[in-house]
Amino acid sequence: SSTMFGILEWKKFLEFYDVKTKIFSKENAIILDNNNEKEGLDIEFKNVDFFYPTSDVQIFKNLNIKIPSGKIVAFVGYSGSGKTTITSLIQRFYDPNKGEIRINGINIKDLDLKCLRKNIGIVSQEPILNSASIKDNILYGVDSTECSEDLFKSVCDLSHVSDFVENKDLFPLGYDTMCGERGVILSGGQKQRIA
């Protein structure tokens, strides 16, 4: 399927450029028990210092942030002030040079990496969609055996994707509508909701 093709392309890219990750799960890493989705995740940065491995410029020095579960937080600042770096650190694309990041009181270095990232959803300002159907893009990276039709419908309702995709005047093929290269047939807001 087109979803699988995207995954294979990514793996080929990583092999071609010999990209090696330096971030791994510890042996016996902790699996987040987040069965009660209403509880959410508390996130805390404690005395975090950080600079990128390829730079001597310090991005954060003694950064302390508490984001309680269920709260909406906006990071506002000029370009290069560290807004994206915060999300990269939360996902453990990088580890802090000093201090720690905790989720529900647990240092993220002790959490299972796959589980950590599975509990985080990011929608960039300009999301990139595959040249596949709307449904394939929504299910990208999801094990299809884990997603029932009811769950799929619930996700589409929650993200308001169903508001426009189920309009047969706009999308006669519904979720089977092909997005086109980089989602060219969709508006910016529609792409964000699908992502």
Short mmCIF file of N, CA and C in Angstrom, two decimals:
data_model
loop_
_atom_site.label_atom_id
_atom_site.label_comp_id
_atom_site.label_asym_id
_atom_site.label_seq_id
_atom_site.Cartn_x
_atom_site.Cartn_y
_atom_site.Cartn_z
N SER A 1 0.84 -1.19 0.00
CA SER A 1 0.00 0.00 0.00
C SER A 1 0.88 1.24 0.00
N SER A 2 0.25 2.39 -0.25
CA SER A 2 1.01 3.64 -0.31
C SER A 2 1.61 3.98 1.05
N THR A 3 0.93 3.59 2.13
CA THR A 3 1.47 3.85 3.46
C THR A 3 2.77 3.07 3.66
N MET A 4 2.77 1.82 3.26
CA MET A 4 3.96 0.99 3.40
C MET A 4 5.09 1.54 2.53
N PHE A 5 4.75 2.05 1.34
CA PHE A 5 5.77 2.61 0.46
C PHE A 5 6.48 3.76 1.14
N GLY A 6 5.74 4.61 1.87
CA GLY A 6 6.35 5.74 2.57
C GLY A 6 7.33 5.27 3.63
N ILE A 7 6.97 4.23 4.36
CA ILE A 7 7.84 3.68 5.40
C ILE A 7 9.10 3.11 4.78
N LEU A 8 8.96 2.38 3.68
CA LEU A 8 10.13 1.80 3.01
C LEU A 8 11.05 2.88 2.47
N GLU A 9 10.47 3.95 1.92
CA GLU A 9 11.29 5.07 1.43
C GLU A 9 12.11 5.68 2.56
N TRP A 10 11.48 5.86 3.73
CA TRP A 10 12.17 6.45 4.89
C TRP A 10 13.32 5.55 5.32
N LYS A 11 13.09 4.23 5.38
CA LYS A 11 14.14 3.29 5.78
C LYS A 11 15.30 3.34 4.79
N LYS A 12 15.00 3.43 3.49
CA LYS A 12 16.06 3.53 2.48
C LYS A 12 16.87 4.81 2.65
N PHE A 13 16.17 5.92 2.97
CA PHE A 13 16.85 7.19 3.21
C PHE A 13 17.84 7.05 4.36
N LEU A 14 17.38 6.47 5.47
CA LEU A 14 18.24 6.31 6.64
C LEU A 14 19.44 5.43 6.34
N GLU A 15 19.22 4.34 5.56
CA GLU A 15 20.33 3.45 5.19
C GLU A 15 21.31 4.16 4.27
N PHE A 16 20.80 4.91 3.28
CA PHE A 16 21.65 5.58 2.30
C PHE A 16 22.55 6.61 2.97
N TYR A 17 21.98 7.40 3.86
CA TYR A 17 22.75 8.44 4.52
C TYR A 17 23.42 7.96 5.80
N ASP A 18 23.30 6.64 6.07
CA ASP A 18 23.95 6.01 7.22
C ASP A 18 23.65 6.79 8.51
N VAL A 19 22.35 7.09 8.70
CA VAL A 19 21.92 7.83 9.87
C VAL A 19 21.86 6.87 11.06
N LYS A 20 22.56 7.22 12.11
CA LYS A 20 22.58 6.40 13.33
C LYS A 20 21.98 7.22 14.46
N THR A 21 21.08 6.62 15.18
CA THR A 21 20.50 7.30 16.33
C THR A 21 21.37 7.05 17.56
N LYS A 22 21.42 8.04 18.42
CA LYS A 22 22.18 7.91 19.66
C LYS A 22 21.24 7.80 20.85
N ILE A 23 19.95 7.83 20.58
CA ILE A 23 18.95 7.76 21.64
C ILE A 23 18.27 6.38 21.57
N PHE A 24 18.35 5.65 22.66
CA PHE A 24 17.76 4.31 22.73
C PHE A 24 16.98 4.17 24.03
N SER A 25 16.11 3.18 24.06
CA SER A 25 15.43 2.82 25.31
C SER A 25 16.41 2.02 26.16
N LYS A 26 16.34 2.26 27.47
CA LYS A 26 17.12 1.44 28.40
C LYS A 26 16.54 0.03 28.42
N GLU A 27 17.38 -0.92 28.86
CA GLU A 27 16.86 -2.25 29.10
C GLU A 27 15.87 -2.13 30.25
N ASN A 28 14.76 -2.82 30.17
CA ASN A 28 13.70 -2.77 31.19
C ASN A 28 13.11 -1.36 31.33
N ALA A 29 12.99 -0.65 30.21
CA ALA A 29 12.42 0.70 30.23
C ALA A 29 10.96 0.64 30.68
N ILE A 30 10.50 1.74 31.25
CA ILE A 30 9.15 1.83 31.80
C ILE A 30 8.16 2.12 30.67
N ILE A 31 7.07 1.38 30.68
CA ILE A 31 5.98 1.61 29.73
C ILE A 31 4.97 2.54 30.41
N LEU A 32 4.64 3.64 29.77
CA LEU A 32 3.66 4.57 30.34
C LEU A 32 2.31 3.88 30.45
N ASP A 33 1.70 3.95 31.61
CA ASP A 33 0.37 3.40 31.82
C ASP A 33 -0.60 4.56 31.67
N ASN A 34 -1.03 4.79 30.45
CA ASN A 34 -1.91 5.92 30.17
C ASN A 34 -3.23 5.41 29.60
N ASN A 35 -3.77 4.38 30.25
CA ASN A 35 -5.02 3.79 29.77
C ASN A 35 -6.19 4.75 29.92
N ASN A 36 -6.16 5.57 30.96
CA ASN A 36 -7.21 6.56 31.15
C ASN A 36 -6.82 7.83 30.39
N GLU A 37 -7.27 7.92 29.13
CA GLU A 37 -6.85 9.01 28.25
C GLU A 37 -7.23 10.38 28.79
N LYS A 38 -8.22 10.45 29.68
CA LYS A 38 -8.64 11.74 30.22
C LYS A 38 -7.60 12.30 31.19
N GLU A 39 -6.79 11.42 31.77
CA GLU A 39 -5.75 11.88 32.69
C GLU A 39 -4.67 12.66 31.97
N GLY A 40 -4.25 12.21 30.80
CA GLY A 40 -3.22 12.90 30.05
C GLY A 40 -1.85 12.74 30.67
N LEU A 41 -0.94 13.62 30.30
CA LEU A 41 0.44 13.54 30.74
C LEU A 41 0.89 14.88 31.32
N ASP A 42 1.51 14.84 32.50
CA ASP A 42 2.16 16.02 33.07
C ASP A 42 3.58 16.06 32.54
N ILE A 43 4.03 17.22 32.10
CA ILE A 43 5.39 17.35 31.55
C ILE A 43 6.12 18.40 32.38
N GLU A 44 7.37 18.07 32.74
CA GLU A 44 8.16 19.01 33.52
C GLU A 44 9.61 19.02 33.05
N PHE A 45 10.14 20.21 32.82
CA PHE A 45 11.56 20.42 32.55
C PHE A 45 12.18 20.90 33.86
N LYS A 46 13.21 20.19 34.35
CA LYS A 46 13.86 20.58 35.61
C LYS A 46 15.32 20.92 35.34
N ASN A 47 15.66 22.20 35.47
CA ASN A 47 17.03 22.68 35.35
C ASN A 47 17.72 22.20 34.07
N VAL A 48 17.03 22.31 32.95
CA VAL A 48 17.54 21.78 31.68
C VAL A 48 18.50 22.76 31.01
N ASP A 49 19.68 22.24 30.69
CA ASP A 49 20.64 22.94 29.83
C ASP A 49 20.70 22.15 28.54
N PHE A 50 20.77 22.86 27.41
CA PHE A 50 20.84 22.15 26.13
C PHE A 50 21.53 22.98 25.08
N PHE A 51 22.39 22.31 24.31
CA PHE A 51 22.90 22.85 23.06
C PHE A 51 22.96 21.69 22.08
N TYR A 52 22.77 22.00 20.79
CA TYR A 52 22.79 20.96 19.77
C TYR A 52 24.19 20.40 19.63
N PRO A 53 24.31 19.10 19.33
CA PRO A 53 25.63 18.47 19.23
C PRO A 53 26.57 19.12 18.22
N THR A 54 26.02 19.78 17.21
CA THR A 54 26.85 20.38 16.17
C THR A 54 27.12 21.86 16.41
N SER A 55 26.77 22.35 17.60
CA SER A 55 26.90 23.79 17.86
C SER A 55 27.40 24.03 19.28
N ASP A 56 28.08 25.15 19.45
CA ASP A 56 28.53 25.56 20.78
C ASP A 56 27.57 26.57 21.41
N VAL A 57 26.51 26.92 20.68
CA VAL A 57 25.56 27.92 21.17
C VAL A 57 24.58 27.24 22.12
N GLN A 58 24.50 27.74 23.35
CA GLN A 58 23.59 27.16 24.33
C GLN A 58 22.18 27.66 24.05
N ILE A 59 21.26 26.72 23.89
CA ILE A 59 19.86 27.05 23.60
C ILE A 59 19.11 27.33 24.91
N PHE A 60 19.30 26.45 25.92
CA PHE A 60 18.64 26.62 27.21
C PHE A 60 19.66 26.53 28.33
N LYS A 61 19.47 27.35 29.33
CA LYS A 61 20.29 27.28 30.54
C LYS A 61 19.33 27.33 31.73
N ASN A 62 19.34 26.24 32.49
CA ASN A 62 18.50 26.13 33.69
C ASN A 62 17.02 26.36 33.39
N LEU A 63 16.52 25.73 32.32
CA LEU A 63 15.12 25.88 31.92
C LEU A 63 14.22 25.06 32.84
N ASN A 64 13.21 25.71 33.40
CA ASN A 64 12.23 25.06 34.27
C ASN A 64 10.84 25.38 33.75
N ILE A 65 10.10 24.34 33.39
CA ILE A 65 8.73 24.50 32.88
C ILE A 65 7.89 23.38 33.48
N LYS A 66 6.66 23.70 33.88
CA LYS A 66 5.70 22.68 34.29
C LYS A 66 4.47 22.84 33.42
N ILE A 67 4.09 21.75 32.75
CA ILE A 67 2.89 21.74 31.92
C ILE A 67 1.95 20.69 32.50
N PRO A 68 0.93 21.14 33.25
CA PRO A 68 0.01 20.17 33.84
C PRO A 68 -0.87 19.51 32.78
N SER A 69 -1.22 18.28 33.06
CA SER A 69 -2.11 17.53 32.18
C SER A 69 -3.40 18.31 31.93
N GLY A 70 -3.86 18.31 30.70
CA GLY A 70 -5.13 18.94 30.36
C GLY A 70 -5.05 20.43 30.10
N LYS A 71 -3.90 21.03 30.26
CA LYS A 71 -3.75 22.47 30.03
C LYS A 71 -3.22 22.71 28.62
N ILE A 72 -3.62 23.81 28.04
CA ILE A 72 -3.11 24.22 26.74
C ILE A 72 -2.04 25.27 26.98
N VAL A 73 -0.87 25.02 26.40
CA VAL A 73 0.27 25.91 26.59
C VAL A 73 0.78 26.34 25.22
N ALA A 74 1.09 27.61 25.07
CA ALA A 74 1.65 28.12 23.83
C ALA A 74 3.05 28.65 24.10
N PHE A 75 4.00 28.28 23.27
CA PHE A 75 5.35 28.83 23.34
C PHE A 75 5.45 29.87 22.24
N VAL A 76 5.72 31.09 22.63
CA VAL A 76 5.79 32.20 21.70
C VAL A 76 7.18 32.81 21.80
N GLY A 77 7.78 33.10 20.65
CA GLY A 77 9.09 33.73 20.66
C GLY A 77 9.59 33.93 19.25
N TYR A 78 10.68 34.64 19.17
CA TYR A 78 11.24 34.92 17.86
C TYR A 78 11.84 33.64 17.26
N SER A 79 12.10 33.67 15.98
CA SER A 79 12.68 32.54 15.28
C SER A 79 14.03 32.19 15.91
N GLY A 80 14.22 30.92 16.23
CA GLY A 80 15.47 30.49 16.83
C GLY A 80 15.50 30.56 18.34
N SER A 81 14.36 30.85 18.98
CA SER A 81 14.35 31.00 20.44
C SER A 81 14.17 29.68 21.18
N GLY A 82 13.93 28.58 20.47
CA GLY A 82 13.88 27.27 21.12
C GLY A 82 12.51 26.61 21.18
N LYS A 83 11.52 27.16 20.50
CA LYS A 83 10.17 26.58 20.55
C LYS A 83 10.16 25.15 20.01
N THR A 84 10.73 24.92 18.86
CA THR A 84 10.78 23.59 18.27
C THR A 84 11.71 22.68 19.06
N THR A 85 12.76 23.23 19.62
CA THR A 85 13.70 22.44 20.43
C THR A 85 12.99 21.82 21.63
N ILE A 86 12.06 22.55 22.24
CA ILE A 86 11.30 22.00 23.37
C ILE A 86 10.56 20.73 22.94
N THR A 87 9.89 20.77 21.79
CA THR A 87 9.15 19.58 21.34
C THR A 87 10.12 18.46 20.96
N SER A 88 11.27 18.79 20.43
CA SER A 88 12.27 17.76 20.09
C SER A 88 12.81 17.08 21.34
N LEU A 89 12.99 17.85 22.41
CA LEU A 89 13.47 17.29 23.67
C LEU A 89 12.40 16.40 24.31
N ILE A 90 11.15 16.84 24.27
CA ILE A 90 10.06 16.03 24.85
C ILE A 90 9.97 14.68 24.16
N GLN A 91 10.21 14.65 22.85
CA GLN A 91 10.14 13.39 22.09
C GLN A 91 11.43 12.58 22.15
N ARG A 92 12.44 13.12 22.81
CA ARG A 92 13.76 12.51 22.95
C ARG A 92 14.46 12.33 21.61
N PHE A 93 14.33 13.30 20.74
CA PHE A 93 15.17 13.31 19.56
C PHE A 93 16.58 13.73 19.99
N TYR A 94 16.64 14.43 21.11
CA TYR A 94 17.89 14.82 21.76
C TYR A 94 17.68 14.66 23.26
N ASP A 95 18.77 14.50 23.99
CA ASP A 95 18.73 14.50 25.44
C ASP A 95 19.35 15.80 25.94
N PRO A 96 18.86 16.32 27.07
CA PRO A 96 19.46 17.53 27.62
C PRO A 96 20.90 17.27 28.05
N ASN A 97 21.72 18.31 28.02
CA ASN A 97 23.10 18.19 28.49
C ASN A 97 23.15 18.17 30.02
N LYS A 98 22.15 18.78 30.63
CA LYS A 98 22.06 18.81 32.09
C LYS A 98 20.59 18.90 32.46
N GLY A 99 20.24 18.42 33.63
CA GLY A 99 18.85 18.46 34.09
C GLY A 99 18.07 17.29 33.54
N GLU A 100 16.77 17.34 33.73
CA GLU A 100 15.94 16.23 33.24
C GLU A 100 14.56 16.69 32.83
N ILE A 101 13.97 15.87 31.99
CA ILE A 101 12.59 16.09 31.55
C ILE A 101 11.79 14.92 32.11
N ARG A 102 10.68 15.25 32.77
CA ARG A 102 9.86 14.22 33.41
C ARG A 102 8.46 14.23 32.82
N ILE A 103 7.93 13.04 32.62
CA ILE A 103 6.53 12.88 32.22
C ILE A 103 5.87 12.04 33.30
N ASN A 104 4.81 12.59 33.86
CA ASN A 104 4.13 11.96 35.00
C ASN A 104 5.12 11.59 36.09
N GLY A 105 6.11 12.47 36.31
CA GLY A 105 7.09 12.28 37.38
C GLY A 105 8.24 11.35 37.05
N ILE A 106 8.25 10.77 35.85
CA ILE A 106 9.28 9.81 35.46
C ILE A 106 10.24 10.47 34.47
N ASN A 107 11.54 10.36 34.71
CA ASN A 107 12.53 10.87 33.78
C ASN A 107 12.33 10.17 32.44
N ILE A 108 12.23 10.94 31.35
CA ILE A 108 11.93 10.32 30.05
C ILE A 108 13.04 9.38 29.58
N LYS A 109 14.24 9.51 30.14
CA LYS A 109 15.31 8.57 29.80
C LYS A 109 15.00 7.16 30.32
N ASP A 110 14.10 7.06 31.30
CA ASP A 110 13.71 5.77 31.86
C ASP A 110 12.50 5.17 31.16
N LEU A 111 11.86 5.95 30.28
CA LEU A 111 10.67 5.47 29.58
C LEU A 111 11.03 4.73 28.30
N ASP A 112 10.19 3.79 27.93
CA ASP A 112 10.33 3.11 26.65
C ASP A 112 10.13 4.15 25.55
N LEU A 113 11.09 4.26 24.65
CA LEU A 113 11.08 5.30 23.62
C LEU A 113 9.87 5.19 22.69
N LYS A 114 9.55 3.97 22.27
CA LYS A 114 8.40 3.78 21.38
C LYS A 114 7.11 4.19 22.07
N CYS A 115 6.98 3.81 23.32
CA CYS A 115 5.79 4.17 24.10
C CYS A 115 5.71 5.68 24.30
N LEU A 116 6.83 6.30 24.61
CA LEU A 116 6.88 7.75 24.80
C LEU A 116 6.36 8.46 23.55
N ARG A 117 6.94 8.12 22.42
CA ARG A 117 6.58 8.80 21.17
C ARG A 117 5.16 8.48 20.72
N LYS A 118 4.68 7.30 21.08
CA LYS A 118 3.31 6.92 20.72
C LYS A 118 2.29 7.77 21.47
N ASN A 119 2.68 8.30 22.63
CA ASN A 119 1.78 9.11 23.44
C ASN A 119 1.86 10.60 23.12
N ILE A 120 2.62 10.96 22.09
CA ILE A 120 2.79 12.37 21.72
C ILE A 120 2.32 12.57 20.29
N GLY A 121 1.49 13.58 20.09
CA GLY A 121 1.04 13.94 18.75
C GLY A 121 1.51 15.35 18.43
N ILE A 122 2.11 15.52 17.29
CA ILE A 122 2.62 16.84 16.87
C ILE A 122 2.02 17.15 15.50
N VAL A 123 1.51 18.35 15.35
CA VAL A 123 1.05 18.82 14.05
C VAL A 123 1.83 20.08 13.75
N SER A 124 2.67 20.01 12.73
CA SER A 124 3.47 21.19 12.38
C SER A 124 2.61 22.21 11.65
N GLN A 125 3.15 23.40 11.55
CA GLN A 125 2.42 24.48 10.87
C GLN A 125 2.19 24.12 9.41
N GLU A 126 3.14 23.47 8.79
CA GLU A 126 3.02 23.06 7.39
C GLU A 126 3.25 21.55 7.31
N PRO A 127 2.20 20.77 7.64
CA PRO A 127 2.38 19.31 7.64
C PRO A 127 2.56 18.77 6.23
N ILE A 128 3.28 17.68 6.16
CA ILE A 128 3.52 17.02 4.87
C ILE A 128 2.69 15.75 4.84
N LEU A 129 1.87 15.63 3.83
CA LEU A 129 1.05 14.43 3.66
C LEU A 129 1.61 13.59 2.52
N ASN A 130 1.37 12.30 2.59
CA ASN A 130 1.76 11.40 1.50
C ASN A 130 0.79 11.54 0.34
N SER A 131 1.25 11.20 -0.84
CA SER A 131 0.39 11.18 -2.01
C SER A 131 -0.42 9.88 -1.95
N ALA A 132 -1.36 9.86 -1.04
CA ALA A 132 -2.18 8.68 -0.78
C ALA A 132 -3.59 9.17 -0.44
N SER A 133 -4.45 8.25 -0.05
CA SER A 133 -5.80 8.65 0.33
C SER A 133 -5.79 9.38 1.67
N ILE A 134 -6.87 10.08 1.94
CA ILE A 134 -7.01 10.75 3.23
C ILE A 134 -6.94 9.72 4.34
N LYS A 135 -7.63 8.60 4.16
CA LYS A 135 -7.62 7.54 5.19
C LYS A 135 -6.21 7.01 5.43
N ASP A 136 -5.45 6.74 4.35
CA ASP A 136 -4.08 6.24 4.51
C ASP A 136 -3.21 7.25 5.26
N ASN A 137 -3.41 8.53 5.00
CA ASN A 137 -2.63 9.55 5.71
C ASN A 137 -2.99 9.61 7.19
N ILE A 138 -4.27 9.44 7.51
CA ILE A 138 -4.68 9.45 8.92
C ILE A 138 -4.12 8.23 9.64
N LEU A 139 -4.09 7.10 8.94
CA LEU A 139 -3.62 5.85 9.56
C LEU A 139 -2.12 5.63 9.43
N TYR A 140 -1.41 6.58 8.85
CA TYR A 140 0.03 6.45 8.65
C TYR A 140 0.73 6.19 9.99
N GLY A 141 1.48 5.13 10.05
CA GLY A 141 2.22 4.80 11.26
C GLY A 141 1.41 4.07 12.31
N VAL A 142 0.14 3.77 12.02
CA VAL A 142 -0.72 3.07 12.96
C VAL A 142 -0.88 1.62 12.50
N ASP A 143 -0.75 0.71 13.43
CA ASP A 143 -1.00 -0.70 13.13
C ASP A 143 -2.49 -0.84 12.85
N SER A 144 -2.84 -1.23 11.61
CA SER A 144 -4.24 -1.28 11.21
C SER A 144 -5.06 -2.24 12.07
N THR A 145 -4.42 -3.22 12.71
CA THR A 145 -5.17 -4.14 13.58
C THR A 145 -5.57 -3.46 14.88
N GLU A 146 -4.92 -2.34 15.22
CA GLU A 146 -5.24 -1.61 16.45
C GLU A 146 -6.33 -0.57 16.25
N CYS A 147 -6.76 -0.35 15.01
CA CYS A 147 -7.70 0.74 14.74
C CYS A 147 -8.98 0.20 14.11
N SER A 148 -10.02 0.10 14.92
CA SER A 148 -11.33 -0.33 14.42
C SER A 148 -11.97 0.82 13.65
N GLU A 149 -13.01 0.52 12.91
CA GLU A 149 -13.74 1.58 12.18
C GLU A 149 -14.33 2.58 13.17
N ASP A 150 -14.82 2.09 14.31
CA ASP A 150 -15.38 3.01 15.32
C ASP A 150 -14.32 3.96 15.85
N LEU A 151 -13.12 3.44 16.13
CA LEU A 151 -12.03 4.29 16.61
C LEU A 151 -11.62 5.29 15.53
N PHE A 152 -11.53 4.83 14.28
CA PHE A 152 -11.18 5.72 13.17
C PHE A 152 -12.19 6.85 13.06
N LYS A 153 -13.47 6.52 13.13
CA LYS A 153 -14.53 7.52 13.03
C LYS A 153 -14.45 8.49 14.20
N SER A 154 -14.19 7.97 15.40
CA SER A 154 -14.08 8.82 16.58
C SER A 154 -12.93 9.82 16.44
N VAL A 155 -11.78 9.35 15.93
CA VAL A 155 -10.61 10.23 15.72
C VAL A 155 -10.94 11.31 14.69
N CYS A 156 -11.63 10.92 13.62
CA CYS A 156 -12.00 11.89 12.58
C CYS A 156 -12.99 12.93 13.10
N ASP A 157 -13.91 12.49 13.96
CA ASP A 157 -14.86 13.44 14.57
C ASP A 157 -14.14 14.38 15.52
N LEU A 158 -13.27 13.82 16.36
CA LEU A 158 -12.54 14.62 17.35
C LEU A 158 -11.66 15.68 16.69
N SER A 159 -11.03 15.32 15.58
CA SER A 159 -10.14 16.26 14.88
C SER A 159 -10.88 17.11 13.84
N HIS A 160 -12.20 16.92 13.74
CA HIS A 160 -13.07 17.65 12.81
C HIS A 160 -12.74 17.38 11.35
N VAL A 161 -12.06 16.27 11.07
CA VAL A 161 -11.81 15.87 9.68
C VAL A 161 -13.13 15.48 9.04
N SER A 162 -13.99 14.81 9.80
CA SER A 162 -15.28 14.36 9.25
C SER A 162 -16.14 15.54 8.79
N ASP A 163 -15.95 16.74 9.41
CA ASP A 163 -16.74 17.91 9.03
C ASP A 163 -16.61 18.23 7.54
N PHE A 164 -15.42 18.06 6.98
CA PHE A 164 -15.25 18.39 5.56
C PHE A 164 -15.18 17.15 4.67
N VAL A 165 -14.58 16.06 5.13
CA VAL A 165 -14.41 14.88 4.28
C VAL A 165 -15.75 14.21 3.98
N GLU A 166 -16.67 14.27 4.92
CA GLU A 166 -17.96 13.62 4.72
C GLU A 166 -18.93 14.49 3.93
N ASN A 167 -18.49 15.66 3.48
CA ASN A 167 -19.29 16.51 2.59
C ASN A 167 -19.08 16.00 1.17
N LYS A 168 -20.07 15.27 0.65
CA LYS A 168 -19.94 14.61 -0.67
C LYS A 168 -19.83 15.61 -1.82
N ASP A 169 -20.26 16.87 -1.62
CA ASP A 169 -20.08 17.87 -2.66
C ASP A 169 -18.61 18.24 -2.81
N LEU A 170 -17.88 18.28 -1.68
CA LEU A 170 -16.45 18.62 -1.71
C LEU A 170 -15.57 17.39 -1.95
N PHE A 171 -15.93 16.27 -1.32
CA PHE A 171 -15.13 15.05 -1.38
C PHE A 171 -16.03 13.86 -1.74
N PRO A 172 -16.36 13.71 -3.04
CA PRO A 172 -17.27 12.62 -3.44
C PRO A 172 -16.77 11.23 -3.04
N LEU A 173 -15.45 11.05 -2.94
CA LEU A 173 -14.90 9.74 -2.57
C LEU A 173 -14.64 9.64 -1.06
N GLY A 174 -14.99 10.67 -0.32
CA GLY A 174 -14.84 10.64 1.13
C GLY A 174 -13.40 10.40 1.54
N TYR A 175 -13.19 9.45 2.44
CA TYR A 175 -11.86 9.15 2.97
C TYR A 175 -10.96 8.46 1.94
N ASP A 176 -11.53 8.01 0.84
CA ASP A 176 -10.74 7.40 -0.23
C ASP A 176 -10.20 8.43 -1.22
N THR A 177 -10.49 9.70 -1.00
CA THR A 177 -9.99 10.78 -1.86
C THR A 177 -8.46 10.84 -1.76
N MET A 178 -7.82 10.89 -2.91
CA MET A 178 -6.36 11.00 -2.93
C MET A 178 -5.96 12.44 -2.62
N CYS A 179 -4.99 12.60 -1.75
CA CYS A 179 -4.56 13.93 -1.30
C CYS A 179 -3.74 14.66 -2.35
N GLY A 180 -3.10 13.93 -3.25
CA GLY A 180 -2.19 14.54 -4.20
C GLY A 180 -0.83 14.76 -3.57
N GLU A 181 0.14 15.11 -4.39
CA GLU A 181 1.51 15.33 -3.91
C GLU A 181 1.53 16.38 -2.81
N ARG A 182 2.00 16.01 -1.62
CA ARG A 182 2.11 16.88 -0.44
C ARG A 182 0.76 17.48 -0.02
N GLY A 183 -0.36 16.78 -0.38
CA GLY A 183 -1.68 17.24 0.02
C GLY A 183 -2.17 18.44 -0.76
N VAL A 184 -1.79 18.51 -2.03
CA VAL A 184 -2.04 19.69 -2.86
C VAL A 184 -3.53 20.02 -3.00
N ILE A 185 -4.43 19.04 -2.89
CA ILE A 185 -5.85 19.34 -3.09
C ILE A 185 -6.53 19.88 -1.83
N LEU A 186 -5.79 19.95 -0.74
CA LEU A 186 -6.36 20.35 0.55
C LEU A 186 -5.89 21.74 0.97
N SER A 187 -6.73 22.40 1.77
CA SER A 187 -6.31 23.68 2.34
C SER A 187 -5.32 23.43 3.46
N GLY A 188 -4.65 24.46 3.92
CA GLY A 188 -3.69 24.33 5.01
C GLY A 188 -4.33 23.77 6.28
N GLY A 189 -5.51 24.28 6.64
CA GLY A 189 -6.22 23.81 7.82
C GLY A 189 -6.65 22.36 7.69
N GLN A 190 -7.10 21.96 6.49
CA GLN A 190 -7.50 20.57 6.26
C GLN A 190 -6.31 19.65 6.40
N LYS A 191 -5.15 20.05 5.88
CA LYS A 191 -3.94 19.23 6.02
C LYS A 191 -3.56 19.07 7.49
N GLN A 192 -3.66 20.16 8.26
CA GLN A 192 -3.32 20.09 9.68
C GLN A 192 -4.24 19.12 10.41
N ARG A 193 -5.52 19.17 10.11
CA ARG A 193 -6.47 18.27 10.78
C ARG A 193 -6.20 16.81 10.41
N ILE A 194 -5.88 16.53 9.17
CA ILE A 194 -5.57 15.18 8.74
C ILE A 194 -4.28 14.71 9.42
N ALA A 195 -3.30 15.60 9.50
CA ALA A 195 -2.02 15.23 10.15
C ALA A 195 -2.24 14.96 11.62
#
